[in-house]
Coordinates of C-alpha atoms in Angstrom, one line a residue:
Chain A
X1 CA -52.0 -38.5 86.9
X2 CA -50.6 -39.3 83.5
X3 CA -53.4 -41.9 83.1
X4 CA -56.1 -39.5 84.4
X5 CA -58.3 -38.5 81.5
X6 CA -59.5 -35.4 83.5
X7 CA -56.0 -34.1 83.8
X8 CA -55.5 -34.4 80.1
X9 CA -58.8 -32.6 79.4
X10 CA -57.6 -29.8 81.7
X11 CA -54.2 -29.7 80.1
X12 CA -55.7 -29.6 76.6
X13 CA -58.1 -26.8 77.6
X14 CA -55.3 -24.8 79.2
X15 CA -53.1 -25.2 76.2
X16 CA -55.9 -24.2 73.9
X17 CA -56.6 -21.1 76.0
X18 CA -52.9 -20.1 76.2
X19 CA -52.3 -20.5 72.5
X20 CA -55.5 -18.6 71.6
X21 CA -54.7 -15.8 74.0
X22 CA -51.1 -15.4 72.7
X23 CA -52.0 -15.5 69.1
X24 CA -54.8 -12.9 69.4
X25 CA -53.9 -10.8 72.3
X26 CA -50.3 -9.9 71.5
X27 CA -50.9 -8.9 67.9
X28 CA -53.8 -6.7 69.0
X29 CA -51.7 -5.1 71.7
X30 CA -48.9 -4.4 69.2
X31 CA -51.3 -2.9 66.7
X32 CA -52.8 -0.7 69.4
X33 CA -49.3 0.4 70.4
X34 CA -48.2 1.1 66.8
X35 CA -51.4 3.2 66.3
X36 CA -50.8 5.2 69.5
X37 CA -47.1 5.7 68.7
X38 CA -47.8 7.7 65.6
X39 CA -46.2 11.1 65.9
X40 CA -48.6 14.0 66.3
X41 CA -51.5 11.9 67.4
X42 CA -54.1 13.8 69.3
X43 CA -55.7 12.5 72.4
X44 CA -53.0 9.9 73.0
X45 CA -53.2 10.1 76.8
X46 CA -56.9 9.6 76.9
X47 CA -56.8 6.7 74.4
X48 CA -54.0 5.1 76.4
X49 CA -56.0 5.4 79.6
X50 CA -59.0 3.9 77.8
X51 CA -57.2 0.9 76.6
X52 CA -55.5 0.4 79.9
X53 CA -58.6 0.7 82.0
X54 CA -59.9 -2.9 81.7
X55 CA -56.7 -4.3 83.2
X56 CA -57.6 -2.4 86.4
X57 CA -60.8 -4.4 86.8
X58 CA -59.2 -7.6 88.2
X59 CA -59.8 -11.1 87.0
X60 CA -62.6 -12.1 89.3
X61 CA -64.6 -8.9 88.5
X62 CA -63.9 -9.3 84.8
X63 CA -65.5 -12.8 85.1
X64 CA -68.5 -11.3 86.8
X65 CA -68.9 -8.5 84.3
X66 CA -68.7 -10.9 81.4
X67 CA -71.2 -13.4 82.8
X68 CA -74.2 -11.5 81.5
X69 CA -72.4 -10.5 78.3
X70 CA -72.0 -14.1 77.2
X71 CA -75.6 -15.0 78.0
X72 CA -77.7 -16.5 75.2
X73 CA -80.3 -14.3 73.6
X74 CA -80.1 -11.4 76.1
X75 CA -76.3 -11.2 76.3
X76 CA -74.5 -8.2 74.9
X77 CA -72.5 -10.2 72.3
X78 CA -75.3 -12.4 71.0
X79 CA -78.0 -9.8 71.0
X80 CA -75.6 -7.1 69.6
X81 CA -74.3 -9.3 66.8
X82 CA -77.8 -10.5 66.0
X83 CA -78.9 -6.9 65.8
X84 CA -76.2 -5.9 63.3
X85 CA -75.9 -9.2 61.5
X86 CA -79.3 -11.0 61.5
X87 CA -77.6 -14.2 60.4
X88 CA -75.8 -14.5 63.8
X89 CA -77.5 -17.2 65.9
X90 CA -78.7 -15.5 69.1
X91 CA -78.6 -19.0 70.8
X92 CA -74.8 -19.2 70.2
X93 CA -73.7 -21.2 73.3
X94 CA -70.7 -19.2 74.6
X95 CA -70.9 -21.0 78.0
X96 CA -71.3 -24.5 76.5
X97 CA -69.4 -25.6 73.4
X98 CA -67.4 -22.4 73.0
X99 CA -66.3 -21.8 76.6
X100 CA -62.6 -21.4 75.6
X101 CA -63.4 -18.8 72.9
X102 CA -65.4 -16.9 75.5
X103 CA -62.5 -17.0 77.9
X104 CA -60.1 -15.8 75.2
X105 CA -62.4 -12.9 74.4
X106 CA -62.7 -11.9 78.1
X107 CA -58.9 -12.1 78.5
X108 CA -58.4 -10.2 75.3
X109 CA -60.5 -7.3 76.6
X110 CA -58.7 -7.3 79.9
X111 CA -55.1 -7.7 78.9
X112 CA -54.7 -6.2 75.4
X113 CA -54.3 -2.7 76.9
X114 CA -51.9 -3.9 79.6
X115 CA -49.6 -5.5 77.1
X116 CA -50.0 -2.4 74.9
X117 CA -48.3 -0.3 77.6
X118 CA -45.2 -2.5 77.4
X119 CA -45.1 -2.4 73.6
X120 CA -45.6 1.4 73.7
X121 CA -42.7 1.8 76.1
X122 CA -40.5 -0.3 73.8
X123 CA -41.6 1.5 70.7
X124 CA -40.6 4.8 72.2
X125 CA -37.0 3.5 72.5
X126 CA -36.8 2.5 68.9
X127 CA -34.0 4.6 67.2
X128 CA -35.6 7.4 65.3
X129 CA -32.4 8.1 63.3
X130 CA -32.4 4.5 62.0
X131 CA -36.1 4.8 61.0
X132 CA -35.4 8.0 59.1
X133 CA -32.3 6.6 57.5
X134 CA -34.3 3.6 56.3
X135 CA -37.0 5.9 55.0
X136 CA -34.5 8.0 53.0
X137 CA -33.0 4.8 51.6
X138 CA -36.5 4.1 50.2
X139 CA -37.8 1.4 52.7
X140 CA -41.5 1.3 52.8
X141 CA -43.5 1.2 56.1
X142 CA -43.6 -2.6 56.2
X143 CA -39.9 -2.9 55.6
X144 CA -39.1 -0.3 58.2
X145 CA -41.3 -2.2 60.7
X146 CA -39.8 -5.6 59.8
X147 CA -36.1 -4.6 59.8
X148 CA -35.9 -1.7 62.2
X149 CA -38.8 -1.7 64.7
X150 CA -39.2 -5.4 65.1
X151 CA -35.6 -6.2 66.0
X152 CA -35.6 -3.3 68.5
X153 CA -38.7 -4.4 70.3
X154 CA -37.9 -8.1 70.2
X155 CA -36.6 -8.3 73.8
X156 CA -39.7 -6.7 75.2
X157 CA -41.9 -8.8 72.9
X158 CA -40.4 -12.0 74.2
X159 CA -40.7 -10.7 77.8
X160 CA -44.4 -10.1 77.3
X161 CA -44.9 -13.5 75.6
X162 CA -43.3 -15.2 78.6
X163 CA -45.4 -13.2 81.1
X164 CA -48.6 -14.0 79.1
X165 CA -47.8 -17.6 78.8
X166 CA -47.1 -18.0 82.5
X167 CA -50.3 -16.1 83.3
X168 CA -52.5 -18.0 80.9
X169 CA -51.2 -21.4 82.1
X170 CA -52.4 -20.4 85.6
X171 CA -55.8 -19.3 84.6
X172 CA -58.4 -20.1 87.2
X173 CA -60.7 -17.3 88.2
X174 CA -62.1 -16.5 84.8
X175 CA -63.5 -19.9 84.0
X176 CA -64.3 -20.8 87.6
X177 CA -66.5 -17.7 88.2
X178 CA -68.0 -17.6 84.7
X179 CA -69.0 -21.2 84.9
X180 CA -70.6 -20.9 88.4
X181 CA -67.8 -22.4 90.4
X182 CA -67.3 -25.5 88.3
X183 CA -65.7 -26.9 85.2
X184 CA -68.7 -26.2 83.0
X185 CA -70.6 -28.7 80.8
X186 CA -68.6 -31.7 79.9
X187 CA -65.6 -30.2 81.6
X188 CA -65.1 -27.8 78.7
X189 CA -64.0 -25.1 81.0
X190 CA -61.7 -27.2 83.2
X191 CA -58.2 -25.7 83.4
X192 CA -55.1 -27.2 85.1
X193 CA -55.4 -24.7 88.0
X194 CA -59.1 -25.5 88.4
X195 CA -58.3 -29.2 88.5
X196 CA -55.7 -28.5 91.1
X197 CA -58.2 -26.6 93.2
X198 CA -60.9 -29.3 92.8
X199 CA -58.7 -32.2 93.8
X200 CA -56.9 -30.3 96.6
X201 CA -59.6 -28.3 98.2
X202 CA -62.9 -29.9 97.2
X203 CA -62.0 -33.6 97.1
X204 CA -59.3 -32.9 99.8
X205 CA -56.5 -34.8 98.1
X206 CA -53.6 -32.4 98.8
X207 CA -51.0 -34.9 97.6
X208 CA -52.6 -35.2 94.2
X209 CA -53.0 -31.4 94.1
X210 CA -49.3 -31.0 94.9
X211 CA -48.4 -33.3 92.1
X212 CA -50.5 -31.2 89.6
X213 CA -48.7 -28.1 91.0
X214 CA -45.4 -29.7 90.3
X215 CA -46.3 -30.6 86.7
X216 CA -47.5 -27.1 86.1
X217 CA -44.4 -25.6 87.7
X218 CA -42.0 -27.8 85.7
X219 CA -43.8 -26.9 82.5
X220 CA -43.6 -23.2 83.2
X221 CA -39.9 -23.4 84.1
X222 CA -39.2 -25.4 81.0
X223 CA -41.0 -22.8 78.9
X224 CA -39.0 -20.0 80.5
X225 CA -35.7 -21.8 80.0
X226 CA -36.6 -22.7 76.4
X227 CA -37.4 -19.0 75.7
X228 CA -34.1 -17.8 77.2
X229 CA -32.3 -20.4 75.1
X230 CA -34.1 -19.2 71.9
X231 CA -33.5 -15.6 72.8
X232 CA -29.8 -16.2 73.2
X233 CA -29.5 -18.2 70.0
X234 CA -31.3 -15.3 68.3
X235 CA -28.8 -12.8 69.7
X236 CA -25.8 -14.8 68.6
X237 CA -26.9 -14.8 65.0
Chain B
X1 CA -58.7 14.4 50.1
X2 CA -55.0 13.6 49.9
X3 CA -53.7 10.1 50.5
X4 CA -52.1 11.2 53.8
X5 CA -55.3 12.6 55.2
X6 CA -57.1 9.5 54.1
X7 CA -54.6 7.3 56.0
X8 CA -55.0 9.5 59.1
X9 CA -58.7 9.3 58.9
X10 CA -58.5 5.6 58.7
X11 CA -56.1 5.3 61.6
X12 CA -58.2 7.6 63.8
X13 CA -61.3 5.5 62.9
X14 CA -59.5 2.3 63.8
X15 CA -58.4 3.7 67.2
X16 CA -61.9 5.0 67.9
X17 CA -63.4 1.6 67.0
X18 CA -61.0 -0.1 69.4
X19 CA -61.8 2.5 72.1
X20 CA -65.5 1.9 71.7
X21 CA -65.0 -1.9 72.0
X22 CA -63.1 -1.3 75.1
X23 CA -65.6 1.0 76.7
X24 CA -68.8 -0.9 75.7
X25 CA -68.5 -3.5 78.6
X26 CA -68.1 -0.6 81.1
X27 CA -71.2 1.1 79.7
X28 CA -73.1 -2.2 79.8
X29 CA -72.1 -2.6 83.4
X30 CA -73.2 0.9 84.5
X31 CA -76.5 0.6 82.6
X32 CA -77.1 -2.9 83.9
X33 CA -76.6 -1.8 87.5
X34 CA -79.3 0.9 87.1
X35 CA -82.0 -1.4 85.7
X36 CA -84.6 -3.6 87.2
X37 CA -84.4 -7.3 86.7
X38 CA -87.1 -7.1 84.0
X39 CA -85.4 -4.3 82.1
X40 CA -82.1 -6.1 82.2
X41 CA -83.4 -9.0 80.2
X42 CA -85.5 -6.7 77.9
X43 CA -83.0 -4.1 76.8
X44 CA -79.2 -4.1 76.2
X45 CA -78.3 -0.7 77.5
X46 CA -80.8 1.9 78.7
X47 CA -84.6 1.0 78.5
X48 CA -86.6 2.8 75.9
X49 CA -89.3 5.3 77.0
X50 CA -90.6 8.7 76.2
X51 CA -88.0 10.7 78.1
X52 CA -85.1 12.8 76.7
X53 CA -83.4 11.0 73.7
X54 CA -86.1 8.4 73.7
X55 CA -84.9 6.7 76.9
X56 CA -87.1 5.8 79.8
X57 CA -85.0 7.7 82.4
X58 CA -87.8 7.2 85.0
X59 CA -87.3 3.4 84.8
X60 CA -83.7 3.6 86.1
X61 CA -83.4 2.7 89.7
X62 CA -80.8 2.6 92.4
X63 CA -82.5 -0.5 93.9
X64 CA -79.7 -2.8 93.1
X65 CA -77.2 -0.7 95.1
X66 CA -79.7 -0.2 98.0
X67 CA -80.3 -4.0 98.2
X68 CA -76.5 -4.7 98.1
X69 CA -75.9 -2.3 101.0
X70 CA -78.9 -3.3 103.1
X71 CA -80.0 -6.9 102.8
X72 CA -77.1 -8.5 100.9
X73 CA -74.3 -7.6 103.3
X74 CA -71.9 -5.9 100.9
X75 CA -70.7 -3.3 103.4
X76 CA -69.0 -6.0 105.4
X77 CA -67.2 -7.4 102.3
X78 CA -66.2 -3.9 101.2
X79 CA -64.8 -3.2 104.7
X80 CA -62.9 -6.5 104.6
X81 CA -61.4 -5.8 101.2
X82 CA -60.3 -2.3 102.1
X83 CA -58.8 -3.5 105.4
X84 CA -57.0 -6.5 103.7
X85 CA -55.7 -4.6 100.7
X86 CA -54.5 -1.5 102.6
X87 CA -52.8 -3.5 105.4
X88 CA -51.1 -5.9 103.1
X89 CA -50.0 -3.3 100.5
X90 CA -48.5 -1.0 103.1
X91 CA -46.7 -3.8 105.0
X92 CA -45.6 -5.4 101.7
X93 CA -44.1 -2.2 100.5
X94 CA -42.4 -1.6 103.8
X95 CA -40.9 -5.1 104.2
X96 CA -39.8 -5.3 100.5
X97 CA -38.2 -1.9 100.7
X98 CA -36.4 -2.8 104.0
X99 CA -35.2 -6.1 102.5
X100 CA -34.1 -4.5 99.3
X101 CA -32.3 -1.8 101.2
X102 CA -30.4 -4.3 103.4
X103 CA -29.4 -6.3 100.4
X104 CA -28.4 -3.3 98.3
X105 CA -26.6 -1.1 100.8
X106 CA -25.4 -3.2 103.8
X107 CA -22.5 -5.6 104.2
X108 CA -23.3 -8.5 106.4
X109 CA -22.4 -12.2 106.7
X110 CA -24.6 -14.4 104.6
X111 CA -25.8 -11.6 102.3
X112 CA -25.0 -13.5 99.2
X113 CA -26.8 -16.5 100.5
X114 CA -29.9 -14.5 101.3
X115 CA -29.7 -12.9 97.8
X116 CA -29.4 -16.4 96.3
X117 CA -32.6 -17.4 98.2
X118 CA -34.5 -14.4 96.9
X119 CA -33.4 -15.2 93.4
X120 CA -34.4 -18.8 93.8
X121 CA -37.8 -17.8 95.2
X122 CA -38.3 -15.6 92.2
X123 CA -38.6 -18.5 89.8
X124 CA -41.0 -20.6 91.9
X125 CA -44.5 -20.4 90.2
X126 CA -47.4 -19.7 92.6
X127 CA -49.5 -22.8 91.9
X128 CA -46.7 -25.0 93.2
X129 CA -47.1 -23.5 96.7
X130 CA -50.9 -23.7 96.9
X131 CA -51.3 -27.1 98.4
X132 CA -48.2 -27.0 100.6
X133 CA -48.9 -23.6 102.1
X134 CA -52.5 -24.7 102.8
X135 CA -51.1 -27.7 104.7
X136 CA -48.7 -25.4 106.5
X137 CA -51.4 -22.9 107.5
X138 CA -53.5 -25.9 108.7
X139 CA -50.7 -27.1 110.9
X140 CA -50.1 -23.6 112.3
X141 CA -53.8 -23.3 113.0
X142 CA -54.1 -20.2 110.8
X143 CA -56.8 -21.3 108.4
X144 CA -59.8 -19.0 108.3
X145 CA -57.8 -16.0 109.7
X146 CA -56.5 -12.9 108.0
X147 CA -53.0 -13.7 109.4
X148 CA -53.1 -16.9 107.4
X149 CA -54.3 -15.2 104.3
X150 CA -51.7 -12.3 104.4
X151 CA -48.6 -13.8 106.0
X152 CA -47.4 -16.0 103.2
X153 CA -47.4 -13.2 100.7
X154 CA -46.2 -10.3 102.8
X155 CA -42.7 -10.1 101.4
X156 CA -42.7 -11.4 97.8
X157 CA -39.3 -12.1 96.4
X158 CA -39.9 -10.0 93.3
X159 CA -40.6 -7.0 95.5
X160 CA -37.4 -7.4 97.4
X161 CA -35.5 -7.9 94.2
X162 CA -37.2 -4.8 92.5
X163 CA -36.4 -2.6 95.5
X164 CA -32.8 -3.9 95.7
X165 CA -32.2 -3.0 92.0
X166 CA -33.8 0.4 92.3
X167 CA -31.8 1.2 95.4
X168 CA -28.5 0.1 93.8
X169 CA -29.3 2.6 91.1
X170 CA -30.8 5.6 92.8
X171 CA -29.4 5.7 96.4
X172 CA -25.8 7.0 96.5
X173 CA -23.7 5.3 99.2
X174 CA -21.9 8.5 99.9
X175 CA -25.1 10.1 101.0
X176 CA -25.8 7.3 103.5
X177 CA -22.3 7.7 104.9
X178 CA -22.6 11.4 105.2
X179 CA -25.9 10.9 107.1
X180 CA -24.3 8.4 109.4
X181 CA -21.4 10.8 110.1
X182 CA -24.0 13.4 111.1
X183 CA -25.3 10.9 113.6
X184 CA -28.6 9.8 111.9
X185 CA -29.9 6.5 113.2
X186 CA -30.5 3.6 110.8
X187 CA -34.3 4.0 110.9
X188 CA -34.1 7.7 110.3
X189 CA -31.8 7.1 107.3
X190 CA -34.2 4.5 105.9
X191 CA -37.4 6.6 106.3
X192 CA -36.1 10.1 105.6
X193 CA -33.4 9.5 103.1
X194 CA -33.8 6.1 101.3
X195 CA -37.6 5.9 100.9
X196 CA -37.9 9.4 99.3
X197 CA -35.2 8.5 96.8
X198 CA -37.2 5.5 95.5
X199 CA -40.6 7.2 95.6
X200 CA -41.6 6.2 92.1
X201 CA -41.0 2.6 93.0
X202 CA -43.0 3.0 96.2
X203 CA -46.0 4.3 94.3
X204 CA -45.9 1.6 91.7
X205 CA -45.4 -1.2 94.1
X206 CA -48.0 0.0 96.5
X207 CA -50.5 0.0 93.6
X208 CA -49.4 -3.5 92.4
X209 CA -49.7 -5.0 95.9
X210 CA -53.0 -3.3 96.6
X211 CA -54.4 -4.6 93.4
X212 CA -52.9 -8.0 94.0
X213 CA -54.8 -8.4 97.3
X214 CA -57.9 -6.7 96.2
X215 CA -58.3 -8.9 93.1
X216 CA -57.1 -12.1 94.9
X217 CA -59.7 -14.7 94.6
X218 CA -58.2 -18.2 95.0
X219 CA -56.5 -17.2 98.3
X220 CA -59.5 -16.1 100.3
X221 CA -61.6 -18.8 98.5
X222 CA -59.4 -21.5 99.9
X223 CA -58.3 -20.0 103.3
X224 CA -61.4 -18.2 104.6
X225 CA -64.4 -20.3 105.4
X226 CA -66.4 -17.8 107.5
X227 CA -68.6 -15.6 105.3
X228 CA -68.1 -12.6 107.5
X229 CA -64.4 -12.6 106.7
X230 CA -64.9 -12.8 102.9
X231 CA -63.5 -9.9 100.8
X232 CA -65.5 -8.6 97.8
X233 CA -64.2 -11.0 95.2
X234 CA -65.4 -14.1 97.1
X235 CA -68.5 -12.5 98.6
X236 CA -69.7 -11.2 95.2
X237 CA -69.1 -14.6 93.6
X238 CA -71.2 -16.2 96.4
X239 CA -74.0 -13.7 95.6
X240 CA -73.7 -14.6 92.0
X241 CA -74.3 -18.2 93.0
X242 CA -77.4 -17.3 95.0
X243 CA -78.9 -14.6 92.7
X244 CA -77.4 -16.0 89.5
X245 CA -79.9 -14.5 87.1
X246 CA -80.3 -11.2 88.8
X247 CA -77.5 -9.6 86.9
X248 CA -78.4 -6.0 87.9
X249 CA -77.3 -6.8 91.5
X250 CA -74.0 -8.4 90.3
X251 CA -73.2 -5.5 88.0
X252 CA -73.9 -3.0 90.8
X253 CA -71.6 -5.1 93.0
X254 CA -68.9 -5.1 90.4
X255 CA -69.0 -1.3 90.1
X256 CA -68.6 -1.1 93.9
X257 CA -65.8 -3.6 93.7
X258 CA -63.7 -1.9 91.0
X259 CA -64.2 1.8 91.9
X260 CA -61.7 1.9 94.7
X261 CA -58.9 0.4 92.5
X262 CA -59.8 2.8 89.7
X263 CA -59.6 5.8 92.1
X264 CA -56.3 4.7 93.5
X265 CA -54.9 4.2 90.0
X266 CA -55.9 7.7 88.9
X267 CA -54.0 9.0 92.0
X268 CA -50.9 7.0 91.3
X269 CA -51.2 6.8 87.5
X270 CA -47.9 8.4 86.5
X271 CA -45.7 6.4 89.0
X272 CA -47.6 3.2 88.2
X273 CA -47.0 3.3 84.4
X274 CA -43.4 4.3 84.7
X275 CA -42.7 1.7 87.4
X276 CA -44.5 -1.0 85.4
X277 CA -42.4 -0.6 82.3
X278 CA -39.0 0.5 83.8
X279 CA -37.9 -3.0 84.5
X280 CA -39.1 -4.3 81.1
X281 CA -37.3 -1.7 78.9
X282 CA -34.0 -1.4 80.7
X283 CA -34.0 -5.3 80.9

């Protein structure tokens, strides 16, 4: 397996997707939660429901919904962007060269609100007294966020990071369905899970599929352990 | 305008912007489902015409839904999905609650060993089990059956663990003892005393397992070969393969597929959100 170029393609794609998802999705989720957490905000319940709604759709159905959205020319993104910014190329090939970006966008739509709910719950537990004390001592909004809010929500943030990492590493449905049951042109949409599926259930090599499963499982467990270790070290400081 | 009002204005604007971005795909889906194949390619949302607001309302059609329910065999898949998701979610909640109850409130030999097993199963990632469980189902002759699809996931370790934790917290042992003194049987205690006490967990977990089965794709894709057994996720994907460019049909099918989950969520909303975050915040 370690000399199998297809496996490495899949691993590279999956890592790219995971990193992209984490770096975009979690900040967006946190920003949404911070915006919603403002005291005296009107329509909070409705907004929260709105942001949460996409995560009810379910991965296979998100993939089906986004298939026409990513189409060239007629698709919502290309046609919409071209309408507002004529410089945008309506032939932008979401489903070819930029498959991973497309997957990250679809996942962002689906999961940002889901992660926001966790952040929101964490934000509501942040000590209000401490925030007030900091404000009286002359700390600006950024300082209050950096030194009071952030340390308080760090455990939840690391929990969400772990959940998202594990979920992203196992991504299958989104690319499989979007790319018409295959890895896409030049295997650009091949993920580790899809490779496992293909070798095990299309080619019929269950042994090789098990081996891929093991590599994925060991990777995920190592990430979880690494994260616990980092968390502990952080607490000790 | 004062600085504070300007900031507020900006924040509301930002929230509204995000809300619109979130809702646009839904609107796109609903509009798409109501358009003919020609209009789907020609317009983004609703087709232009000389009706109210400059929209050609008369061009909208329910044809996509009619086709799905008559010639394309969607009722079968819808029926399968409802059957699979309700049976599995009810049984999963029942078994997890029973397991959690036993581990939280009963003393028996080997309890710690069972608890250790549950904790060990908790950290095994799903992909690891895909190929071995397929092999196992093959040997048991359970491929292409609902039993084979549902049985492996009927008592997830994290469900047992979640119920054990919540019963440790919210079911007082004295209450159980009092009920036993009054002569209540074990099943009566479980159904009439224990379950009502963990009601929020029941709602949240019911929702989670219903969604898990409803949105499961890789499981039925691997295990079920006969098309008449397929749930919506797989059936709709097969339709997408056959009618790839006829997106109106796919959008209509997606609406049919996600509406039941949305309705269930609106019913269980409160319990679901609190159950979802309770574990995360208390840690």
